Structure formats: C-alpha cells, structure tokens
Short mmCIF file of C-alpha atoms and ligand atoms in Angstrom, two decimals:
data_model
loop_
_atom_site.label_atom_id
_atom_site.label_comp_id
_atom_site.label_asym_id
_atom_site.label_seq_id
_atom_site.Cartn_x
_atom_site.Cartn_y
_atom_site.Cartn_z
CA MET A 671 34.61 -66.15 -43.02
CA LYS A 672 34.04 -69.23 -40.47
CA THR A 673 30.52 -70.57 -40.89
CA VAL A 674 29.05 -71.28 -37.55
CA ASP A 675 25.75 -73.00 -36.30
CA MET A 676 24.37 -69.64 -34.53
CA ILE A 677 25.40 -66.49 -33.82
CA VAL A 678 23.77 -64.59 -30.81
CA LYS A 679 24.05 -60.59 -30.85
CA THR A 680 22.86 -59.02 -27.73
CA ARG A 681 23.47 -55.52 -25.87
CA HIS A 682 23.58 -56.70 -21.92
CA LEU A 683 25.33 -60.12 -21.47
CA PHE A 684 25.47 -61.61 -18.23
CA THR A 685 28.29 -64.53 -18.59
CA MET A 686 28.58 -65.09 -14.55
CA GLU A 687 31.75 -65.70 -15.09
CA GLY A 688 34.28 -64.29 -12.52
CA ASP A 689 33.39 -63.41 -9.33
CA GLY A 690 30.31 -61.31 -10.08
CA VAL A 691 27.76 -61.65 -12.78
CA GLY A 692 30.26 -61.41 -15.71
CA TYR A 693 28.59 -58.23 -17.59
CA LEU A 694 29.65 -57.99 -21.05
CA GLU A 695 27.93 -55.07 -23.21
CA ASN A 696 27.11 -55.00 -26.83
CA THR A 697 28.71 -58.56 -27.33
CA ALA A 698 28.00 -61.42 -29.80
CA MET A 699 28.32 -65.04 -28.63
CA ILE A 700 29.27 -67.71 -31.01
CA ILE A 701 28.00 -71.11 -31.24
CA ASP A 702 29.15 -74.35 -33.19
CA ARG A 703 27.92 -77.92 -32.58
CA GLY A 704 26.67 -76.90 -29.07
CA ARG A 705 29.46 -75.00 -27.70
CA ILE A 706 30.46 -71.47 -27.36
CA ILE A 707 33.44 -70.93 -29.03
CA ASP A 708 33.77 -67.15 -29.14
CA PHE A 709 32.80 -63.74 -28.18
CA VAL A 710 33.03 -60.81 -30.33
CA PRO A 711 31.75 -57.04 -30.38
CA THR A 712 28.17 -57.25 -32.21
CA ASP A 713 29.25 -55.02 -34.83
CA ALA A 714 32.28 -56.68 -35.65
CA ALA A 715 30.40 -60.46 -35.51
CA GLU A 716 29.59 -60.99 -38.82
CA ASP A 717 32.95 -59.93 -40.31
CA SER A 718 34.25 -63.26 -39.22
CA TYR A 719 31.57 -65.47 -38.70
CA ARG A 720 28.40 -66.61 -40.98
CA ALA A 721 25.38 -68.35 -39.39
CA GLU A 722 22.27 -69.80 -40.49
CA GLU A 723 20.75 -68.45 -37.18
CA VAL A 724 21.26 -65.25 -36.11
CA LEU A 725 19.52 -63.69 -33.13
CA ALA A 726 19.54 -60.10 -32.79
CA LEU A 727 18.61 -59.65 -29.05
CA PHE A 728 19.09 -55.90 -28.08
CA ASP A 729 16.27 -55.16 -25.97
CA HIS A 730 17.00 -58.44 -24.24
CA ALA A 731 19.44 -59.90 -21.35
CA VAL A 732 21.02 -63.05 -22.55
CA LEU A 733 22.47 -65.17 -19.22
CA PRO A 734 23.17 -68.47 -18.57
CA GLY A 735 19.91 -71.16 -18.43
CA LEU A 736 18.95 -71.67 -14.92
CA ILE A 737 19.58 -74.62 -12.65
CA ASP A 738 16.52 -76.00 -11.02
CA ALA A 739 18.72 -78.63 -9.34
CA HIS A 740 15.89 -80.18 -7.32
CA THR A 741 12.37 -81.32 -8.40
CA HIS A 742 9.72 -84.03 -7.87
CA VAL A 743 7.95 -83.19 -10.92
CA ASP A 744 6.00 -86.63 -10.79
CA ILE A 745 3.62 -85.11 -8.27
CA CYS A 746 3.15 -81.51 -10.04
CA ILE A 747 -0.40 -83.01 -10.95
CA ALA A 748 -1.22 -82.45 -7.20
CA ARG A 749 -0.15 -78.68 -7.30
CA GLY A 750 -1.91 -76.43 -4.46
CA LEU A 751 -3.41 -79.61 -2.45
CA ALA A 752 -0.93 -79.61 0.32
CA GLN A 753 -0.15 -75.89 1.89
CA ASP A 754 -1.15 -74.94 5.22
CA THR A 755 -0.57 -77.80 7.34
CA ASP A 756 1.66 -78.76 9.77
CA ASN A 757 2.01 -82.50 8.33
CA TRP A 758 2.26 -81.82 4.23
CA MET A 759 2.55 -85.35 3.67
CA PHE A 760 0.03 -86.87 5.67
CA TYR A 761 -2.59 -84.03 6.07
CA GLY A 762 -1.79 -82.84 2.70
CA LEU A 763 -0.59 -84.88 -0.15
CA GLN A 764 -1.10 -88.19 0.87
CA PRO A 765 -4.63 -88.92 0.02
CA PHE A 766 -4.00 -87.35 -3.47
CA GLU A 767 -0.51 -89.95 -3.88
CA ASN A 768 -2.36 -92.22 -2.92
CA ALA A 769 -4.95 -91.93 -5.42
CA MET A 770 -2.44 -91.47 -8.53
CA VAL A 771 -1.92 -93.96 -10.90
CA GLN A 772 0.83 -94.16 -13.45
CA GLU A 773 -1.26 -92.06 -16.16
CA ASP A 774 -1.00 -89.36 -13.26
CA ILE A 775 2.41 -89.62 -12.99
CA ASP A 776 3.05 -89.38 -16.98
CA ALA A 777 0.88 -86.16 -17.15
CA SER A 778 2.18 -84.71 -13.97
CA VAL A 779 6.24 -84.51 -15.07
CA LYS A 780 4.87 -82.99 -18.24
CA LEU A 781 3.26 -80.22 -16.64
CA GLY A 782 6.04 -79.84 -14.36
CA ILE A 783 8.98 -79.96 -16.95
CA MET A 784 6.80 -77.67 -19.32
CA GLU A 785 6.74 -74.92 -16.81
CA ALA A 786 10.09 -75.06 -15.53
CA ILE A 787 11.29 -74.39 -19.34
CA LYS A 788 9.19 -71.55 -19.88
CA ALA A 789 10.62 -70.31 -16.79
CA GLY A 790 13.79 -70.03 -17.85
CA THR A 791 15.23 -73.39 -16.67
CA THR A 792 17.58 -75.47 -18.86
CA THR A 793 18.63 -78.23 -16.26
CA ILE A 794 16.40 -79.69 -14.49
CA GLY A 795 17.21 -82.51 -11.62
CA GLU A 796 14.38 -84.26 -11.07
CA PHE A 797 14.37 -87.09 -7.93
CA SER A 798 11.46 -89.23 -8.14
CA ILE A 799 10.58 -93.14 -8.01
CA GLY A 800 10.20 -94.25 -11.02
CA ILE A 801 12.09 -92.14 -13.43
CA GLU A 802 11.16 -93.54 -16.96
CA PRO A 803 8.61 -90.92 -17.75
CA ALA A 804 10.57 -88.22 -16.81
CA CYS A 805 13.57 -89.37 -18.52
CA LYS A 806 11.41 -89.47 -21.92
CA PHE A 807 10.02 -86.30 -21.26
CA ILE A 808 12.82 -84.70 -20.72
CA ASN A 809 14.36 -86.01 -23.59
CA GLN A 810 11.77 -85.56 -25.73
CA SER A 811 11.83 -81.66 -25.03
CA GLY A 812 15.29 -81.16 -24.75
CA ILE A 813 16.17 -79.85 -21.66
CA ARG A 814 19.15 -80.77 -19.49
CA GLY A 815 18.14 -83.63 -17.23
CA ASN A 816 19.99 -84.70 -14.07
CA ILE A 817 17.51 -87.34 -13.10
CA THR A 818 17.53 -89.65 -10.06
CA GLU A 819 15.94 -92.77 -9.27
CA THR A 820 15.14 -93.04 -5.52
CA VAL A 821 16.47 -95.96 -3.46
CA ARG A 822 14.80 -96.94 -0.36
CA SER A 823 14.08 -99.88 1.65
CA LEU A 824 11.29 -98.55 4.01
CA GLU A 825 8.34 -100.65 4.85
CA GLU A 826 5.06 -98.79 4.03
CA ARG A 827 2.77 -98.15 6.88
CA ILE A 828 1.56 -95.98 9.39
CA TYR A 829 3.95 -95.21 11.97
CA HIS A 830 3.71 -93.67 15.29
CA PRO A 831 5.69 -90.86 16.63
CA GLY A 832 8.75 -93.07 18.59
CA GLU A 833 8.64 -95.95 16.34
CA LEU A 834 11.78 -96.97 14.39
CA TYR A 835 11.16 -97.72 10.51
CA GLU A 836 10.88 -101.10 9.42
CA PHE A 837 13.11 -102.18 6.87
CA ASN A 838 12.27 -104.23 3.66
CA GLU A 839 15.79 -105.23 2.40
CA ASP A 840 14.32 -107.29 -0.65
CA LYS A 841 12.35 -104.13 -1.98
CA GLY A 842 15.81 -101.56 -1.02
CA LYS A 843 17.81 -104.13 -3.05
CA ARG A 844 14.82 -104.03 -6.00
CA SER A 845 14.99 -100.12 -5.91
CA LEU A 846 18.96 -100.01 -6.27
CA GLU A 847 19.05 -102.35 -8.88
CA ASN A 848 16.26 -100.20 -10.83
CA ASN A 849 18.01 -97.29 -10.31
CA ILE A 850 21.49 -99.05 -12.05
CA ALA A 851 18.87 -100.26 -14.59
CA MET A 852 17.84 -96.49 -15.10
CA TYR A 853 21.93 -95.65 -15.32
CA ASP A 854 22.83 -97.92 -18.24
CA LYS A 855 19.52 -96.92 -19.87
CA TRP A 856 19.79 -93.10 -20.15
CA HIS A 857 22.65 -91.75 -18.59
CA ASP A 858 24.82 -89.87 -20.90
CA LYS A 859 21.85 -89.97 -23.71
CA ASP A 860 21.97 -87.20 -26.45
CA HIS A 861 25.88 -86.43 -25.96
CA GLY A 862 25.94 -86.18 -22.18
CA ARG A 863 22.42 -83.84 -21.97
CA ILE A 864 21.19 -86.39 -19.65
CA LYS A 865 22.51 -87.75 -16.61
CA ILE A 866 21.48 -90.41 -13.84
CA LEU A 867 22.32 -90.20 -10.55
CA PHE A 868 21.88 -92.46 -7.34
CA GLY A 869 19.06 -91.51 -4.98
CA PRO A 870 18.94 -92.60 -1.76
CA GLN A 871 16.25 -91.13 -0.41
CA GLY A 872 17.74 -90.17 2.94
CA ALA A 873 19.81 -91.74 5.57
CA ASP A 874 16.45 -92.80 7.70
CA PHE A 875 15.17 -94.81 4.45
CA MET A 876 17.69 -97.99 4.92
CA SER A 877 20.04 -99.63 6.33
CA ARG A 878 23.70 -98.62 6.56
CA GLU A 879 24.72 -101.68 4.37
CA LEU A 880 22.20 -100.59 1.58
CA LEU A 881 23.55 -96.91 2.19
CA LEU A 882 26.74 -98.05 1.86
CA GLN A 883 26.17 -100.66 -1.38
CA VAL A 884 24.64 -97.48 -3.32
CA ARG A 885 27.72 -95.46 -2.65
CA GLU A 886 29.99 -98.16 -3.82
CA GLU A 887 27.79 -98.30 -7.48
CA ALA A 888 27.90 -94.53 -7.62
CA LYS A 889 31.82 -94.50 -7.13
CA LYS A 890 31.82 -97.26 -9.98
CA ARG A 891 30.12 -95.33 -12.62
CA ASN A 892 31.57 -91.76 -11.25
CA THR A 893 28.70 -89.91 -11.16
CA LYS A 894 27.04 -88.48 -8.02
CA ILE A 895 24.87 -89.47 -4.80
CA HIS A 896 21.74 -86.75 -4.68
CA MET A 897 20.42 -87.32 -0.96
CA HIS A 898 17.69 -85.81 1.01
CA LEU A 899 20.22 -84.79 3.78
CA GLN A 900 18.96 -84.42 7.47
CA GLN A 901 15.88 -83.18 6.02
CA GLY A 902 13.78 -82.73 9.20
CA THR A 903 13.39 -83.58 12.98
CA ARG A 904 11.50 -87.05 11.81
CA GLU A 905 14.74 -88.05 10.16
CA THR A 906 17.05 -86.71 13.35
CA GLU A 907 15.28 -88.94 15.28
CA GLN A 908 15.28 -91.86 13.44
CA ILE A 909 18.96 -91.52 13.00
CA MET A 910 19.55 -91.03 16.89
CA MET A 911 17.13 -93.69 17.71
CA ARG A 912 19.26 -96.67 15.38
CA TYR A 913 22.85 -95.02 15.99
CA GLY A 914 22.78 -92.95 18.85
CA LYS A 915 24.22 -90.12 16.63
CA ARG A 916 22.58 -87.01 14.88
CA PRO A 917 22.59 -87.73 10.76
CA VAL A 918 25.58 -85.57 9.74
CA GLU A 919 27.67 -86.86 12.40
CA TRP A 920 27.06 -90.46 11.84
CA LEU A 921 27.14 -89.87 7.89
CA LYS A 922 30.58 -88.79 8.30
CA GLU A 923 31.06 -91.65 10.28
CA ILE A 924 30.47 -93.97 7.66
CA GLY A 925 32.32 -91.88 5.14
CA TYR A 926 29.40 -90.81 3.33
CA LEU A 927 30.41 -87.13 3.48
CA ASP A 928 32.82 -85.93 0.27
CA GLU A 929 32.54 -84.40 -2.93
CA SER A 930 30.34 -87.37 -4.80
CA LEU A 931 27.34 -86.46 -2.32
CA ILE A 932 25.06 -83.74 -3.27
CA GLY A 933 22.63 -83.11 -0.06
CA VAL A 934 18.94 -81.47 -0.41
CA HIS A 935 17.93 -79.22 2.27
CA LEU A 936 19.62 -79.72 5.48
CA ALA A 937 16.59 -78.83 7.01
CA ASP A 938 17.60 -79.91 10.56
CA CYS A 939 20.99 -78.91 10.23
CA THR A 940 22.70 -76.48 12.72
CA ASP A 941 25.18 -73.83 11.07
CA GLU A 942 28.16 -76.27 12.61
CA GLU A 943 26.54 -79.39 11.14
CA ALA A 944 25.88 -77.32 7.71
CA GLU A 945 29.30 -75.71 7.72
CA PHE A 946 30.75 -79.50 8.05
CA VAL A 947 29.10 -80.78 5.48
CA ALA A 948 30.09 -77.72 3.13
CA GLU A 949 34.22 -78.68 4.57
CA SER A 950 33.76 -82.11 3.06
CA GLY A 951 33.51 -81.35 -0.53
CA ALA A 952 29.65 -81.97 -0.53
CA GLY A 953 27.23 -79.76 -2.43
CA MET A 954 24.00 -78.43 -1.07
CA ILE A 955 20.61 -77.70 -2.96
CA VAL A 956 18.41 -75.69 -0.86
CA CYS A 957 14.45 -75.26 -1.75
CA PRO A 958 13.62 -71.97 -0.10
CA GLY A 959 10.06 -72.08 -1.27
CA SER A 960 8.93 -75.94 -0.53
CA ILE A 961 10.65 -75.95 2.84
CA GLY A 962 9.19 -72.23 3.60
CA ILE A 963 5.45 -73.27 3.21
CA ILE A 964 5.73 -76.66 4.20
CA ASP A 965 7.79 -76.50 7.04
CA GLY A 966 8.33 -72.85 8.01
CA ILE A 967 12.28 -73.34 7.82
CA VAL A 968 14.77 -71.16 6.36
CA CYS A 969 17.42 -73.83 5.84
CA PRO A 970 21.49 -73.02 6.59
CA SER A 971 22.67 -72.28 3.05
CA MET A 972 24.40 -69.31 4.19
CA ALA A 973 26.29 -71.08 6.80
CA PHE A 974 27.46 -73.48 4.39
CA GLN A 975 28.28 -70.98 2.20
CA ASN A 976 30.27 -69.15 4.36
CA ALA A 977 32.29 -72.42 5.14
CA GLY A 978 33.49 -72.19 1.29
CA GLY A 979 30.34 -74.82 -0.31
CA TYR A 980 28.28 -74.13 -3.17
CA VAL A 981 24.73 -74.30 -2.86
CA ALA A 982 22.07 -74.88 -5.43
CA LEU A 983 18.50 -73.78 -5.85
CA GLY A 984 15.69 -75.94 -6.37
CA SER A 985 11.63 -75.91 -6.29
CA ASP A 986 10.94 -79.37 -4.93
CA GLN A 987 7.55 -79.99 -5.70
CA ALA A 988 4.14 -78.23 -6.45
CA PRO A 989 1.83 -79.94 -4.16
CA GLY A 990 3.95 -77.61 -1.31
CA ASN A 991 5.69 -75.09 -2.84
CA ASN A 992 3.48 -74.67 -5.58
CA CYS A 993 5.50 -73.79 -8.86
CA HIS A 994 8.47 -75.02 -10.60
CA ASN A 995 9.71 -71.67 -11.39
CA VAL A 996 13.71 -70.59 -10.24
CA PHE A 997 12.86 -67.18 -10.32
CA ASN A 998 10.61 -67.80 -7.65
CA GLU A 999 13.23 -69.24 -5.46
CA MET A 1000 16.01 -66.82 -6.35
CA LYS A 1001 13.54 -64.10 -4.99
CA LEU A 1002 12.76 -65.98 -1.85
CA ALA A 1003 16.27 -67.12 -0.94
CA ALA A 1004 17.48 -63.66 -1.05
CA LEU A 1005 13.88 -62.48 1.05
CA PHE A 1006 13.98 -65.44 3.24
CA ASN A 1007 17.57 -64.96 4.51
CA LYS A 1008 17.33 -60.94 4.92
CA ILE A 1009 14.79 -61.93 6.94
CA SER A 1010 16.02 -64.56 9.19
CA LYS A 1011 19.18 -62.43 9.53
CA LYS A 1012 17.39 -59.21 10.03
CA ASP A 1013 20.12 -57.75 7.83
CA PRO A 1014 18.94 -56.51 3.96
CA GLU A 1015 22.80 -56.81 2.84
CA VAL A 1016 22.78 -60.61 3.09
CA MET A 1017 21.95 -62.71 0.05
CA PRO A 1018 22.39 -59.75 -2.67
CA ALA A 1019 20.67 -60.29 -5.92
CA TRP A 1020 23.67 -60.92 -7.92
CA LYS A 1021 24.59 -63.70 -5.20
CA VAL A 1022 21.39 -65.52 -5.89
CA LEU A 1023 21.25 -65.33 -9.45
CA ARG A 1024 24.99 -66.93 -8.83
CA MET A 1025 23.35 -69.84 -6.99
CA ALA A 1026 20.63 -70.11 -9.93
CA THR A 1027 23.61 -70.21 -12.83
CA ILE A 1028 27.70 -70.71 -11.66
CA GLU A 1029 27.77 -71.64 -8.28
CA GLY A 1030 24.67 -74.17 -8.76
CA ALA A 1031 26.49 -75.88 -11.13
CA LYS A 1032 29.46 -75.95 -9.09
CA ALA A 1033 26.95 -77.91 -6.35
CA LEU A 1034 26.49 -80.39 -9.09
CA GLY A 1035 29.70 -80.92 -10.29
CA MET A 1036 28.66 -79.42 -13.34
CA ASP A 1037 30.43 -76.20 -13.91
CA GLN A 1038 33.09 -77.57 -16.69
CA GLU A 1039 30.17 -77.77 -18.84
CA ILE A 1040 27.32 -75.23 -17.65
CA GLY A 1041 26.64 -72.44 -15.05
CA SER A 1042 28.34 -69.97 -16.90
CA LEU A 1043 28.89 -68.59 -20.90
CA ALA A 1044 32.37 -68.98 -21.56
CA CYS A 1045 34.32 -70.78 -24.41
CA GLY A 1046 34.37 -74.57 -24.67
CA LYS A 1047 31.06 -74.58 -22.56
CA LYS A 1048 27.81 -75.84 -23.54
CA ALA A 1049 25.47 -73.23 -25.18
CA ASP A 1050 22.89 -73.11 -22.31
CA PHE A 1051 21.70 -69.86 -22.35
CA ILE A 1052 18.04 -67.69 -22.09
CA ALA A 1053 17.22 -64.61 -23.18
CA VAL A 1054 14.82 -62.18 -21.18
CA ASP A 1055 12.76 -59.56 -22.58
CA LEU A 1056 13.54 -56.51 -21.30
CA LYS A 1057 10.28 -54.72 -22.86
CA LYS A 1058 8.17 -56.75 -20.37
CA LEU A 1059 6.69 -54.25 -17.95
CA THR A 1060 8.47 -56.12 -14.74
CA MET A 1061 11.87 -55.45 -16.31
CA GLN A 1062 10.84 -51.83 -17.09
CA PRO A 1063 12.47 -49.30 -17.00
CA ILE A 1064 16.12 -50.33 -17.41
CA PHE A 1065 19.11 -48.30 -16.03
CA THR A 1066 22.75 -48.37 -17.10
CA LYS A 1067 23.90 -45.17 -14.96
CA PRO A 1068 25.01 -44.73 -12.78
CA MET A 1069 24.21 -48.55 -12.21
CA ARG A 1070 22.68 -51.52 -13.61
CA ASN A 1071 19.32 -52.54 -12.26
CA ILE A 1072 18.80 -55.68 -14.55
CA VAL A 1073 19.95 -58.06 -12.02
CA PRO A 1074 18.05 -56.87 -9.08
CA ASN A 1075 15.03 -56.88 -11.19
CA LEU A 1076 15.74 -60.39 -12.43
CA VAL A 1077 15.67 -61.49 -9.04
CA TYR A 1078 12.86 -59.22 -7.42
CA SER A 1079 10.76 -58.26 -9.94
CA ALA A 1080 10.76 -61.35 -12.79
CA ARG A 1081 8.58 -63.74 -12.47
CA GLY A 1082 9.76 -66.29 -15.36
CA ASN A 1083 7.34 -65.42 -18.56
CA GLU A 1084 9.85 -62.46 -19.36
CA VAL A 1085 12.05 -65.19 -20.64
CA ILE A 1086 11.37 -65.64 -24.75
CA LEU A 1087 14.00 -67.53 -25.50
CA SER A 1088 15.78 -71.02 -24.27
CA VAL A 1089 18.74 -72.59 -25.89
CA VAL A 1090 20.21 -76.32 -24.88
CA ASP A 1091 23.11 -77.57 -26.42
CA GLY A 1092 22.96 -74.69 -29.13
CA LYS A 1093 19.55 -76.14 -29.87
CA ILE A 1094 16.46 -73.61 -29.39
CA ILE A 1095 14.24 -75.54 -27.31
CA TYR A 1096 11.97 -72.67 -26.61
CA LYS A 1097 10.90 -69.60 -28.42
CA ASP A 1098 8.34 -66.68 -27.86
CA GLN A 1099 5.86 -68.94 -25.62
CA ILE A 1100 6.19 -72.24 -27.98
CA LEU A 1101 7.85 -75.23 -26.81
CA LEU A 1102 9.66 -76.24 -29.87
CA ASN A 1103 9.50 -80.06 -29.41
CA VAL A 1104 6.53 -80.52 -27.33
CA ASP A 1105 2.52 -80.15 -28.25
CA GLU A 1106 1.70 -78.02 -25.00
CA GLU A 1107 -2.08 -78.51 -25.56
CA ALA A 1108 -2.28 -82.33 -26.06
CA CYS A 1109 0.16 -82.35 -23.02
CA LEU A 1110 -2.57 -79.98 -21.06
CA ALA A 1111 -5.49 -82.22 -22.50
CA GLU A 1112 -3.97 -85.10 -20.96
CA ILE A 1113 -3.28 -83.18 -17.68
CA GLU A 1114 -6.84 -82.35 -17.68
CA SER A 1115 -8.23 -84.99 -18.24
CA ARG A 1116 -7.10 -86.96 -15.57
CA ILE A 1117 -8.12 -84.74 -12.70
CA ASP A 1118 -11.84 -86.51 -12.42
CA CYS A 1119 -10.35 -89.73 -11.59
CA ILE A 1120 -7.75 -88.21 -9.32
CA SER A 1121 -10.46 -86.73 -7.23
CA GLU A 1122 -12.86 -89.82 -6.91
CA ARG A 1123 -10.26 -91.36 -5.69
CA ALA A 1124 -9.17 -89.20 -3.08
CA GLU A 1125 -11.96 -88.00 -2.00
CA LYS A 1126 -12.57 -90.98 1.16
CA GLU A 1127 -9.08 -90.49 2.23
CA PHE A 1128 -9.31 -86.81 1.84
CA GLU A 1129 -12.28 -87.08 4.38
CA GLU A 1130 -10.97 -89.66 6.75
CA ILE A 1131 -7.78 -87.71 7.33
CA ALA A 1132 -9.68 -84.66 7.81
CA GLY A 1133 -6.54 -82.67 7.37
CA THR A 1134 -6.34 -78.55 7.82
CA ASN A 1135 -7.68 -78.16 3.83
CA TYR A 1136 -10.55 -80.77 4.67
CA ILE A 1137 -11.15 -78.01 7.15
CA PHE A 1138 -10.99 -75.42 5.27
CA MET A 1139 -13.26 -76.79 2.68
CA GLN A 1140 -16.26 -77.81 5.46
CA GLU A 1141 -15.49 -73.53 6.20
CA GLY A 1142 -16.04 -71.80 2.96
CA LYS A 1143 -12.54 -70.96 2.94
CA LEU A 1144 -10.84 -72.62 -0.30
ZN1 ZN B 2428 12.81 -83.76 -2.60
#
C-alpha cells in the first residue's frame, strides 16, 4: 500500500491523450507531489493506494484544466464598454483605459483571474503592460500563469490614417529591460507554475532592431515570444509602408518565424499566410469571441491547423469580448468556423476541446507538462458537475453526449473543482486562496472614479456607445 497525496475517482475521465478525447470509464487518477503517477480501476484504487484526499466524482466529468492562452485581464474592469463600434480601441476603450490608474488595474486583474478560474481555466496567458499585479494575483490564487510583459516603442499620440508610427527607442529599450526584470523576478516561481514570456506587442510597434533584440533575449533564456501577429489592417499598412512587405513575409525575412514564436490572432492573414506561419513551427492563439465582436472577423485557425500547426484558444479582453471564459471560446470557435465555411462538419466539439487542452498546450510548447492527463504530467484538472441542467441528460449509449454538451451547452459554472499542480484552488463555488468578497468590494470601489475621469473624453469622442446612451439604447 502506497501513501499518495490524492485519489480522484470518477466515472467519466477525459484524458485528452491520443488523437481523440482519451475517454476512460470508472477510473481513478492517482496524484502525488503535484503529478499524476497512475491510473487504476476505481474499485481497485484503495487496494493499492492510500490518500488523505479521496475525491469521489461519480456524477462528474474529469478533464484537463482549460488553457486560456491570451488575455488582457488588466483591462477587465472595463467590461462591456467597447463593443458594437467599428473602432473599439478609440471609440470604445480609450476614454476608460485613459481614466484607469494603478489601483484600477490591480482590481481589474483580480476580476479577470477569478472569473477565469471559476470557468475552469487552470492556465492563463496574461499579456499586459506592467505585469507585476497579474504575477502577484496569479501567484496567490494558485492558477498557472504564462505571463508576458509588453515591449513596444510606439510614441503615443493620435495617428492619422496613412501616417507612419513614430518610435521612441529609449521607451522601447526600457520596456524590454522591464520584461527582463520581470523574467528574473517571476520566471519558474513556485516550481515552474509561473512562466514569463517575451512580448513584442506587434511588429508594427517597434523597430526591426528592437524586435531582433527581444528575440535574442528570449532565446538566451529559452522562453517563448508571445506576439500579436498580423493582427489587423493597421499593422499590415504600417509594415507595408515601412518595409514594402506584408508582416508575415517581412517577419520571415528577418528570421522571426520559428518554434519560439506564439502568434496571436493572425486576423489579417490569408489562409496561405497562416499556413506559412504554421509550417515554420510557430504556435497560434485564436480569440474567436474577441475578434468576432471587435472586428467581425473569423481568424484563419483552420488553415493553420490544416498545415499541421497547433492552435490554442484565448479570451483576449473583457471590454471587447466581455468574458474570460474558455467554454465561451470553444463554442464560438466551433460556431464561427461552421458559419464561415458553411459546413457543419468542420470544427467538431472534440476538436475545440482539444484546442482548449492538449493542442493549446502544444501551441504554447507546454504539452510535456500540461494539456492532457497522463502519468508524469502535472496534475492540472477540473471536474464538471453532470447534474447541472445544462449537462443533462447524460447518454452513454449508443453515443456519449458529454463532449458536445461541454462545448455547446456548458457555460462554465458547471465546473465545481479546479486543481493545479495537485492542489485544489477552487471547490464548490469557493476560491480557496482568494477572498472573493474583498476583491469584489475593491473592484466596486474603483467604478465611480473611473466613470468620473472618463466622462469628458467619452463625450468628446462621441463614439457609437455615447450615441446609444443619448438615444436610450443602453
Ligand atoms: Zn491581445
């Protein structure tokens, strides 16, 4: 009899191993020192193993924790303030983002991360300017963090269409130094639960020299580059004006496309360009909800996959997307591709569930540690309550309907348990390492100040949502 940390007994285990969902029935997963060490039939588990924590999850589905590979939780406090407009950043977000002070950002990251954990996310890919508050709260909450500090040298002012961005090299250098400092401070913290990546905001936001310097620093440290890649027509126009080539073509020329790159969105890429990036070995992150809402675009993730690349899902940001919920992204990834291809057979439920787990982990280069439930891997998993109305009824014959229901019906609150590194971080609506009420009070206390500071600019910009307010539509 071996003493271990945890025995997880369940009727429905989705390991996500192999090419499908790796289903195992009536299986116990054995966990010790943060890792999965064995799988045995449930009725034999306690013949071989003894544990203080024995979880009996027979009315549940157990699966790997979900990966939300790209977020900006630092602006989560502006949720719902930037949609339904053709320039979300300027007409939507700008007055509110300009109104935010450090305390607002501190509260904002807590809101986004708490929301993500409660919706089954166990790995979050935060990308922001000044990641210290996110690092701190990720560290405290127990979620796994793949965190990226933004590097950019863009001189901030209003640019007119057709005007080339101006760079401030000192500013760019300082942001890279900050990225390095954050790496030194946080990378591999808590036995590798926190990773720090390098984050050029986009190829259009800095000089060629700085981009190459970022690459060198990332390679030196054997960490990844997490970058918005050909994310819109504005980026394409800037790179065309500066170098006479489209971003993907130019990035290839300077040696930027390889397995150390994780490219986000590819919203302005043709299928051929997406295939080209995939063939380079780079990973892709697609944010269906966010790019659908703010740009009305379905990104070429299917072309990327068809060329052999791996794609992770991201929720991006709450002002545009409105949530940090991978269940939402799974459904939208399936739905948007079916609609755009006019083909209900593309992007089946099992495929998007793989994108939220094992294929997402592959896109990020983390599949040796997470993304599926296998011996030797980190014990990052969630349990979904199958008694919730949205998961009912359960069929097991002649087909199992659990995976379609997870993708097309679940909303996230069916998750009743989240475990990271073998430690429970969320159970029965309670975040174990976080005082949720205190965080909520902190978030609420910031709203009046943001509203007051944003009011004048909101009126001056007079964007779509300002007009909607005047017309009594909000
Ligand atoms: Zn982004």
